[in-house]
């Protein structure tokens, strides 16, 4: 926190979760909440493979972006890496990007 904004504002930290399917719900919730509290962005490697989406749906009952949004976990600036709408559907059906959501493929 003490280094945030150093170097004329060029030094910025962010929080990261490798993948939602590789972390417990407690861990990814804690990371997202800590990022929101710190006012820092969070980056998560999202839905690279169709199996990641189906595994997440099996575990939590909804697609990853839908789950995060429904639980208020997309309030902080969010970087989605390799995000897909789910399997062969590609981006079709994916939650629309809001101003705080940055999608990279």
Tab-separated table of N, CA, C and O in Angstrom:
chain	number	residue	atom	x	y	z
A	1	UNK	N	0.816	-1.198	0.000
A	1	UNK	CA	0.000	0.000	0.000
A	1	UNK	C	0.854	1.253	0.000
A	1	UNK	O	0.487	2.234	-0.617
A	2	UNK	N	1.985	1.196	0.718
A	2	UNK	CA	2.808	2.407	0.809
A	2	UNK	C	3.492	2.756	-0.503
A	2	UNK	O	3.872	3.892	-0.717
A	3	UNK	N	3.638	1.795	-1.404
A	3	UNK	CA	4.265	2.064	-2.700
A	3	UNK	C	3.256	2.429	-3.783
A	3	UNK	O	3.632	2.857	-4.864
A	4	UNK	N	1.984	2.268	-3.481
A	4	UNK	CA	0.948	2.528	-4.474
A	4	UNK	C	1.033	3.964	-4.991
A	4	UNK	O	1.081	4.918	-4.248
A	5	UNK	N	1.072	4.090	-6.300
A	5	UNK	CA	1.135	5.403	-6.924
A	5	UNK	C	2.537	5.987	-6.987
A	5	UNK	O	2.717	7.110	-7.440
A	6	UNK	N	3.532	5.218	-6.550
A	6	UNK	CA	4.916	5.698	-6.633
A	6	UNK	C	5.317	5.878	-8.088
A	6	UNK	O	4.620	5.445	-8.999
A	7	UNK	N	6.464	6.484	-8.287
A	7	UNK	CA	6.989	6.726	-9.626
A	7	UNK	C	5.991	7.531	-10.458
A	7	UNK	O	5.604	7.143	-11.554
A	8	UNK	N	5.548	8.623	-9.916
A	8	UNK	CA	4.588	9.517	-10.586
A	8	UNK	C	3.302	8.802	-10.976
A	8	UNK	O	2.741	9.033	-12.038
A	9	UNK	N	2.846	7.885	-10.127
A	9	UNK	CA	1.601	7.168	-10.377
A	9	UNK	C	1.733	5.956	-11.271
A	9	UNK	O	0.752	5.306	-11.590
A	10	UNK	N	2.948	5.640	-11.684
A	10	UNK	CA	3.138	4.518	-12.624
A	10	UNK	C	3.205	3.165	-11.936
A	10	UNK	O	3.068	2.145	-12.587
A	11	UNK	N	3.440	3.115	-10.634
A	11	UNK	CA	3.539	1.844	-9.927
A	11	UNK	C	2.189	1.521	-9.297
A	11	UNK	O	1.715	2.234	-8.417
A	12	UNK	N	1.563	0.483	-9.790
A	12	UNK	CA	0.260	0.054	-9.293
A	12	UNK	C	0.283	-1.456	-9.092
A	12	UNK	O	0.742	-2.185	-9.961
A	13	UNK	N	-0.213	-1.907	-7.981
A	13	UNK	CA	-0.305	-3.340	-7.727
A	13	UNK	C	-1.682	-3.856	-8.103
A	13	UNK	O	-2.611	-3.085	-8.323
A	14	UNK	N	-1.797	-5.150	-8.193
A	14	UNK	CA	-3.093	-5.765	-8.419
A	14	UNK	C	-3.105	-7.132	-7.761
A	14	UNK	O	-2.073	-7.696	-7.432
A	15	UNK	N	-4.291	-7.649	-7.533
A	15	UNK	CA	-4.479	-8.972	-6.952
A	15	UNK	C	-4.740	-9.951	-8.090
A	15	UNK	O	-5.248	-9.560	-9.131
A	16	UNK	N	-4.396	-11.218	-7.876
A	16	UNK	CA	-4.569	-12.198	-8.941
A	16	UNK	C	-4.959	-13.558	-8.380
A	16	UNK	O	-4.491	-13.955	-7.316
A	17	UNK	N	-5.822	-14.250	-9.115
A	17	UNK	CA	-6.173	-15.638	-8.839
A	17	UNK	C	-5.881	-16.384	-10.134
A	17	UNK	O	-6.320	-15.970	-11.200
A	18	UNK	N	-5.116	-17.459	-10.044
A	18	UNK	CA	-4.741	-18.200	-11.246
A	18	UNK	C	-5.960	-18.583	-12.055
A	18	UNK	O	-6.051	-18.313	-13.238
A	19	UNK	N	-6.926	-19.222	-11.444
A	19	UNK	CA	-8.183	-19.607	-12.098
A	19	UNK	C	-9.191	-19.910	-11.004
A	19	UNK	O	-8.823	-20.434	-9.954
A	20	UNK	N	-10.447	-19.573	-11.234
A	20	UNK	CA	-11.471	-19.841	-10.225
A	20	UNK	C	-11.568	-21.323	-9.908
A	20	UNK	O	-11.812	-21.707	-8.771
A	21	UNK	N	-11.369	-22.171	-10.909
A	21	UNK	CA	-11.479	-23.614	-10.685
A	21	UNK	C	-10.277	-24.179	-9.934
A	21	UNK	O	-10.322	-25.305	-9.465
A	22	UNK	N	-9.201	-23.395	-9.806
A	22	UNK	CA	-8.009	-23.851	-9.100
A	22	UNK	C	-7.946	-23.309	-7.676
A	22	UNK	O	-6.974	-23.551	-6.964
A	23	UNK	N	-8.963	-22.562	-7.270
A	23	UNK	CA	-8.972	-21.959	-5.939
A	23	UNK	C	-10.274	-22.309	-5.227
A	23	UNK	O	-11.300	-22.532	-5.868
A	24	UNK	N	-10.215	-22.331	-3.918
A	24	UNK	CA	-11.444	-22.559	-3.155
A	24	UNK	C	-12.295	-21.296	-3.221
A	24	UNK	O	-11.797	-20.197	-3.480
A	25	UNK	N	-13.577	-21.461	-2.963
A	25	UNK	CA	-14.476	-20.313	-2.946
A	25	UNK	C	-14.018	-19.305	-1.893
A	25	UNK	O	-14.030	-18.100	-2.127
A	26	UNK	N	-13.571	-19.784	-0.750
A	26	UNK	CA	-13.084	-18.899	0.311
A	26	UNK	C	-11.906	-18.072	-0.175
A	26	UNK	O	-11.849	-16.865	0.060
A	27	UNK	N	-10.983	-18.712	-0.891
A	27	UNK	CA	-9.805	-17.996	-1.379
A	27	UNK	C	-10.186	-16.949	-2.417
A	27	UNK	O	-9.797	-15.786	-2.304
A	28	UNK	N	-10.956	-17.317	-3.450
A	28	UNK	CA	-11.232	-16.309	-4.478
A	28	UNK	C	-12.121	-15.202	-3.954
A	28	UNK	O	-11.965	-14.045	-4.327
A	29	UNK	N	-13.029	-15.504	-3.021
A	29	UNK	CA	-13.829	-14.436	-2.410
A	29	UNK	C	-12.930	-13.489	-1.604
A	29	UNK	O	-13.087	-12.271	-1.659
A	30	UNK	N	-12.001	-14.051	-0.841
A	30	UNK	CA	-11.086	-13.234	-0.028
A	30	UNK	C	-10.230	-12.317	-0.892
A	30	UNK	O	-10.027	-11.149	-0.561
A	31	UNK	N	-9.730	-12.837	-2.006
A	31	UNK	CA	-8.908	-12.033	-2.912
A	31	UNK	C	-9.732	-10.893	-3.509
A	31	UNK	O	-9.292	-9.738	-3.536
A	32	UNK	N	-10.936	-11.193	-3.987
A	32	UNK	CA	-11.786	-10.158	-4.576
A	32	UNK	C	-12.185	-9.101	-3.539
A	32	UNK	O	-12.186	-7.907	-3.836
A	33	UNK	N	-12.488	-9.522	-2.334
A	33	UNK	CA	-12.858	-8.579	-1.280
A	33	UNK	C	-11.668	-7.713	-0.865
A	33	UNK	O	-11.809	-6.508	-0.640
A	34	UNK	N	-10.473	-8.318	-0.759
A	34	UNK	CA	-9.271	-7.554	-0.400
A	34	UNK	C	-8.938	-6.531	-1.483
A	34	UNK	O	-8.553	-5.394	-1.182
A	35	UNK	N	-9.099	-6.914	-2.737
A	35	UNK	CA	-8.842	-5.984	-3.846
A	35	UNK	C	-9.805	-4.808	-3.781
A	35	UNK	O	-9.406	-3.653	-3.954
A	36	UNK	N	-11.074	-5.096	-3.531
A	36	UNK	CA	-12.068	-4.025	-3.432
A	36	UNK	C	-11.725	-3.081	-2.282
A	36	UNK	O	-11.787	-1.862	-2.424
A	37	UNK	N	-11.340	-3.644	-1.151
A	37	UNK	CA	-10.980	-2.836	0.016
A	37	UNK	C	-9.758	-1.961	-0.262
A	37	UNK	O	-9.697	-0.812	0.152
A	38	UNK	N	-8.797	-2.505	-0.998
A	38	UNK	CA	-7.565	-1.770	-1.309
A	38	UNK	C	-7.725	-0.829	-2.497
A	38	UNK	O	-6.834	-0.036	-2.785
A	39	UNK	N	-8.852	-0.949	-3.211
A	39	UNK	CA	-9.040	-0.126	-4.402
A	39	UNK	C	-8.111	-0.530	-5.530
A	39	UNK	O	-7.742	0.274	-6.376
A	40	UNK	N	-7.745	-1.806	-5.545
A	40	UNK	CA	-6.819	-2.323	-6.557
A	40	UNK	C	-7.570	-3.258	-7.502
A	40	UNK	O	-8.541	-3.897	-7.111
A	41	UNK	N	-7.129	-3.346	-8.751
A	41	UNK	CA	-7.776	-4.284	-9.677
A	41	UNK	C	-7.451	-5.730	-9.316
A	41	UNK	O	-6.500	-6.004	-8.584
A	42	UNK	N	-8.264	-6.637	-9.842
A	42	UNK	CA	-8.023	-8.063	-9.675
A	42	UNK	C	-8.023	-8.712	-11.056
A	42	UNK	O	-8.785	-8.323	-11.936
A	43	UNK	N	-7.132	-9.666	-11.239
A	43	UNK	CA	-7.003	-10.386	-12.514
A	43	UNK	C	-7.242	-11.857	-12.236
A	43	UNK	O	-6.720	-12.409	-11.276
A	44	UNK	N	-8.097	-12.468	-13.064
A	44	UNK	CA	-8.360	-13.904	-12.944
A	44	UNK	C	-8.347	-14.509	-14.339
A	44	UNK	O	-8.917	-13.968	-15.274
A	45	UNK	N	-7.677	-15.632	-14.457
A	45	UNK	CA	-7.653	-16.377	-15.711
A	45	UNK	C	-8.974	-17.122	-15.796
A	45	UNK	O	-9.235	-18.017	-15.010
A	46	UNK	N	-9.838	-16.706	-16.720
A	46	UNK	CA	-11.211	-17.199	-16.768
A	46	UNK	C	-11.482	-18.105	-17.958
A	46	UNK	O	-11.142	-17.768	-19.089
A	47	UNK	N	-12.118	-19.221	-17.722
A	47	UNK	CA	-12.796	-20.033	-18.725
A	47	UNK	C	-11.993	-20.297	-19.992
A	47	UNK	O	-12.512	-20.137	-21.087
A	48	UNK	N	-10.772	-20.733	-19.851
A	48	UNK	CA	-9.997	-21.010	-21.061
A	48	UNK	C	-10.519	-22.249	-21.780
A	48	UNK	O	-10.502	-22.320	-22.996
A	49	UNK	N	-10.997	-23.212	-21.015
A	49	UNK	CA	-11.472	-24.461	-21.604
A	49	UNK	C	-12.941	-24.676	-21.239
A	49	UNK	O	-13.392	-24.264	-20.165
A	50	UNK	N	-13.677	-25.355	-22.102
A	50	UNK	CA	-15.087	-25.637	-21.833
A	50	UNK	C	-15.251	-26.392	-20.522
A	50	UNK	O	-16.207	-26.157	-19.770
A	51	UNK	N	-14.291	-27.264	-20.202
A	51	UNK	CA	-14.393	-28.039	-18.963
A	51	UNK	C	-14.325	-27.152	-17.723
A	51	UNK	O	-14.924	-27.464	-16.697
A	52	UNK	N	-13.634	-26.011	-17.808
A	52	UNK	CA	-13.582	-25.099	-16.671
A	52	UNK	C	-14.967	-24.531	-16.387
A	52	UNK	O	-15.359	-24.382	-15.231
A	53	UNK	N	-15.691	-24.207	-17.432
A	53	UNK	CA	-17.045	-23.671	-17.266
A	53	UNK	C	-17.960	-24.759	-16.711
A	53	UNK	O	-18.683	-24.537	-15.734
A	54	UNK	N	-17.938	-25.948	-17.301
A	54	UNK	CA	-18.835	-27.016	-16.831
A	54	UNK	C	-18.481	-27.434	-15.403
A	54	UNK	O	-19.387	-27.694	-14.597
A	55	UNK	N	-17.202	-27.486	-15.049
A	55	UNK	CA	-16.806	-27.806	-13.669
A	55	UNK	C	-17.319	-26.750	-12.697
A	55	UNK	O	-17.797	-27.063	-11.606
A	56	UNK	N	-17.228	-25.484	-13.093
A	56	UNK	CA	-17.692	-24.399	-12.230
A	56	UNK	C	-19.202	-24.476	-12.051
A	56	UNK	O	-19.716	-24.328	-10.938
A	57	UNK	N	-19.935	-24.719	-13.146
A	57	UNK	CA	-21.393	-24.839	-13.070
A	57	UNK	C	-21.778	-25.989	-12.143
A	57	UNK	O	-22.689	-25.865	-11.315
A	58	UNK	N	-21.066	-27.108	-12.254
A	58	UNK	CA	-21.341	-28.260	-11.400
A	58	UNK	C	-21.119	-27.911	-9.922
A	58	UNK	O	-21.888	-28.300	-9.050
A	59	UNK	N	-20.064	-27.151	-9.642
A	59	UNK	CA	-19.731	-26.776	-8.261
A	59	UNK	C	-20.648	-25.713	-7.677
A	59	UNK	O	-21.051	-25.795	-6.534
A	60	UNK	N	-20.941	-24.667	-8.476
A	60	UNK	CA	-21.611	-23.477	-7.934
A	60	UNK	C	-22.979	-23.176	-8.539
A	60	UNK	O	-23.638	-22.235	-8.119
A	61	UNK	N	-23.382	-23.939	-9.562
A	61	UNK	CA	-24.726	-23.781	-10.100
A	61	UNK	C	-24.917	-22.688	-11.137
A	61	UNK	O	-26.039	-22.438	-11.561
A	62	UNK	N	-23.848	-22.010	-11.535
A	62	UNK	CA	-23.956	-20.988	-12.582
A	62	UNK	C	-22.597	-20.797	-13.241
A	62	UNK	O	-21.587	-21.283	-12.751
A	63	UNK	N	-22.606	-20.076	-14.355
A	63	UNK	CA	-21.356	-19.777	-15.053
A	63	UNK	C	-20.507	-18.833	-14.197
A	63	UNK	O	-21.052	-18.076	-13.393
A	64	UNK	N	-19.186	-18.861	-14.369
A	64	UNK	CA	-18.302	-18.055	-13.516
A	64	UNK	C	-18.645	-16.564	-13.453
A	64	UNK	O	-18.768	-16.003	-12.362
A	65	UNK	N	-18.805	-15.897	-14.606
A	65	UNK	CA	-19.106	-14.465	-14.572
A	65	UNK	C	-20.459	-14.204	-13.920
A	65	UNK	O	-20.623	-13.248	-13.172
A	66	UNK	N	-21.437	-15.042	-14.211
A	66	UNK	CA	-22.757	-14.878	-13.616
A	66	UNK	C	-22.687	-15.023	-12.097
A	66	UNK	O	-23.311	-14.262	-11.356
A	67	UNK	N	-21.922	-15.997	-11.636
A	67	UNK	CA	-21.752	-16.218	-10.202
A	67	UNK	C	-21.097	-15.008	-9.535
A	67	UNK	O	-21.586	-14.508	-8.519
A	68	UNK	N	-19.993	-14.542	-10.109
A	68	UNK	CA	-19.282	-13.404	-9.530
A	68	UNK	C	-20.173	-12.165	-9.476
A	68	UNK	O	-20.206	-11.452	-8.468
A	69	UNK	N	-20.901	-11.919	-10.551
A	69	UNK	CA	-21.769	-10.746	-10.586
A	69	UNK	C	-22.922	-10.875	-9.589
A	69	UNK	O	-23.240	-9.934	-8.864
A	70	UNK	N	-23.547	-12.054	-9.522
A	70	UNK	CA	-24.671	-12.265	-8.606
A	70	UNK	C	-24.270	-12.109	-7.143
A	70	UNK	O	-25.088	-11.735	-6.309
A	71	UNK	N	-23.012	-12.373	-6.836
A	71	UNK	CA	-22.523	-12.268	-5.460
A	71	UNK	C	-21.798	-10.949	-5.190
A	71	UNK	O	-21.114	-10.806	-4.179
A	72	UNK	N	-21.929	-9.989	-6.113
A	72	UNK	CA	-21.332	-8.668	-5.904
A	72	UNK	C	-19.820	-8.658	-5.911
A	72	UNK	O	-19.196	-7.790	-5.307
A	73	UNK	N	-19.221	-9.624	-6.605
A	73	UNK	CA	-17.762	-9.747	-6.587
A	73	UNK	C	-17.092	-9.114	-7.802
A	73	UNK	O	-15.902	-9.293	-8.015
A	74	UNK	N	-17.842	-8.364	-8.598
A	74	UNK	CA	-17.253	-7.663	-9.744
A	74	UNK	C	-17.306	-6.155	-9.535
A	74	UNK	O	-17.354	-5.389	-10.485
A	75	UNK	N	-17.287	-5.739	-8.299
A	75	UNK	CA	-17.374	-4.306	-7.992
A	75	UNK	C	-16.043	-3.592	-8.161
A	75	UNK	O	-16.002	-2.390	-8.359
A	76	UNK	N	-14.950	-4.300	-8.050
A	76	UNK	CA	-13.621	-3.715	-8.202
A	76	UNK	C	-13.209	-3.817	-9.667
A	76	UNK	O	-13.734	-4.663	-10.390
A	77	UNK	N	-12.299	-2.978	-10.142
A	77	UNK	CA	-11.816	-3.162	-11.524
A	77	UNK	C	-11.343	-4.606	-11.715
A	77	UNK	O	-10.621	-5.148	-10.878
A	78	UNK	N	-11.763	-5.221	-12.803
A	78	UNK	CA	-11.591	-6.662	-13.010
A	78	UNK	C	-10.972	-6.925	-14.371
A	78	UNK	O	-11.456	-6.422	-15.371
A	79	UNK	N	-9.917	-7.706	-14.393
A	79	UNK	CA	-9.258	-8.094	-15.648
A	79	UNK	C	-9.518	-9.583	-15.844
A	79	UNK	O	-9.097	-10.403	-15.038
A	80	UNK	N	-10.242	-9.929	-16.898
A	80	UNK	CA	-10.535	-11.314	-17.219
A	80	UNK	C	-9.590	-11.748	-18.322
A	80	UNK	O	-9.629	-11.211	-19.420
A	81	UNK	N	-8.744	-12.714	-18.037
A	81	UNK	CA	-7.801	-13.216	-19.038
A	81	UNK	C	-8.347	-14.490	-19.660
A	81	UNK	O	-8.791	-15.367	-18.953
A	82	UNK	N	-8.307	-14.554	-20.973
A	82	UNK	CA	-8.744	-15.734	-21.741
A	82	UNK	C	-10.204	-16.070	-21.480
A	82	UNK	O	-10.591	-17.211	-21.539
A	83	UNK	N	-11.019	-15.063	-21.168
A	83	UNK	CA	-12.420	-15.297	-20.850
A	83	UNK	C	-13.232	-15.712	-22.058
A	83	UNK	O	-13.083	-15.160	-23.133
A	84	UNK	N	-14.091	-16.687	-21.869
A	84	UNK	CA	-15.006	-17.147	-22.908
A	84	UNK	C	-16.386	-17.245	-22.317
A	84	UNK	O	-16.559	-17.439	-21.126
A	85	UNK	N	-17.365	-17.183	-23.163
A	85	UNK	CA	-18.746	-17.339	-22.723
A	85	UNK	C	-19.070	-18.759	-22.339
A	85	UNK	O	-20.060	-19.017	-21.696
A	86	UNK	N	-18.238	-19.693	-22.731
A	86	UNK	CA	-18.452	-21.079	-22.332
A	86	UNK	C	-18.371	-22.040	-23.489
A	86	UNK	O	-19.260	-22.135	-24.291
A	87	UNK	N	-17.276	-22.738	-23.588
A	87	UNK	CA	-17.118	-23.816	-24.551
A	87	UNK	C	-17.287	-23.385	-25.986
A	87	UNK	O	-16.841	-22.332	-26.397
A	88	UNK	N	-17.974	-24.231	-26.757
A	88	UNK	CA	-18.120	-23.989	-28.187
A	88	UNK	C	-18.913	-22.721	-28.484
A	88	UNK	O	-18.829	-22.171	-29.567
A	89	UNK	N	-19.662	-22.244	-27.516
A	89	UNK	CA	-20.441	-21.030	-27.732
A	89	UNK	C	-19.555	-19.793	-27.833
A	89	UNK	O	-20.008	-18.744	-28.246
A	90	UNK	N	-18.283	-19.938	-27.442
A	90	UNK	CA	-17.364	-18.802	-27.505
A	90	UNK	C	-17.862	-17.666	-26.642
A	90	UNK	O	-18.208	-17.869	-25.508
A	91	UNK	N	-17.919	-16.461	-27.188
A	91	UNK	CA	-18.341	-15.305	-26.412
A	91	UNK	C	-19.867	-15.160	-26.348
A	91	UNK	O	-20.375	-14.368	-25.595
A	92	UNK	N	-20.580	-15.930	-27.146
A	92	UNK	CA	-22.045	-15.843	-27.134
A	92	UNK	C	-22.556	-16.201	-25.742
A	92	UNK	O	-22.163	-17.196	-25.154
A	93	UNK	N	-23.395	-15.385	-25.185
A	93	UNK	CA	-23.961	-15.654	-23.874
A	93	UNK	C	-23.109	-15.167	-22.719
A	93	UNK	O	-23.487	-15.319	-21.579
A	94	UNK	N	-21.945	-14.605	-22.991
A	94	UNK	CA	-21.098	-14.099	-21.912
A	94	UNK	C	-21.698	-12.825	-21.355
A	94	UNK	O	-22.390	-12.093	-22.049
A	95	UNK	N	-21.441	-12.580	-20.090
A	95	UNK	CA	-21.914	-11.337	-19.485
A	95	UNK	C	-21.254	-10.164	-20.203
A	95	UNK	O	-20.070	-10.210	-20.513
A	96	UNK	N	-22.002	-9.091	-20.498
A	96	UNK	CA	-21.403	-7.947	-21.191
A	96	UNK	C	-20.367	-7.270	-20.316
A	96	UNK	O	-20.497	-7.245	-19.096
A	97	UNK	N	-19.321	-6.759	-20.942
A	97	UNK	CA	-18.285	-6.055	-20.196
A	97	UNK	C	-18.820	-4.714	-19.740
A	97	UNK	O	-19.375	-3.970	-20.529
A	98	UNK	N	-18.670	-4.426	-18.457
A	98	UNK	CA	-19.026	-3.111	-17.926
A	98	UNK	C	-17.754	-2.278	-17.923
A	98	UNK	O	-16.678	-2.752	-18.236
A	99	UNK	N	-17.868	-1.027	-17.536
A	99	UNK	CA	-16.708	-0.134	-17.573
A	99	UNK	C	-15.584	-0.627	-16.677
A	99	UNK	O	-14.423	-0.381	-16.950
A	100	UNK	N	-15.897	-1.346	-15.588
A	100	UNK	CA	-14.846	-1.808	-14.687
A	100	UNK	C	-14.309	-3.177	-15.098
A	100	UNK	O	-13.394	-3.692	-14.482
A	101	UNK	N	-14.866	-3.774	-16.142
A	101	UNK	CA	-14.475	-5.110	-16.560
A	101	UNK	C	-13.653	-5.033	-17.832
A	101	UNK	O	-14.088	-4.494	-18.826
A	102	UNK	N	-12.440	-5.528	-17.794
A	102	UNK	CA	-11.560	-5.535	-18.964
A	102	UNK	C	-11.392	-6.974	-19.411
A	102	UNK	O	-10.982	-7.817	-18.628
A	103	UNK	N	-11.721	-7.270	-20.647
A	103	UNK	CA	-11.636	-8.623	-21.168
A	103	UNK	C	-10.477	-8.738	-22.144
A	103	UNK	O	-10.370	-7.946	-23.052
A	104	UNK	N	-9.634	-9.734	-21.928
A	104	UNK	CA	-8.514	-10.005	-22.821
A	104	UNK	C	-8.592	-11.447	-23.265
A	104	UNK	O	-8.915	-12.314	-22.487
A	105	UNK	N	-8.329	-11.698	-24.527
A	105	UNK	CA	-8.331	-13.072	-25.025
A	105	UNK	C	-6.925	-13.467	-25.390
A	105	UNK	O	-6.120	-12.659	-25.732
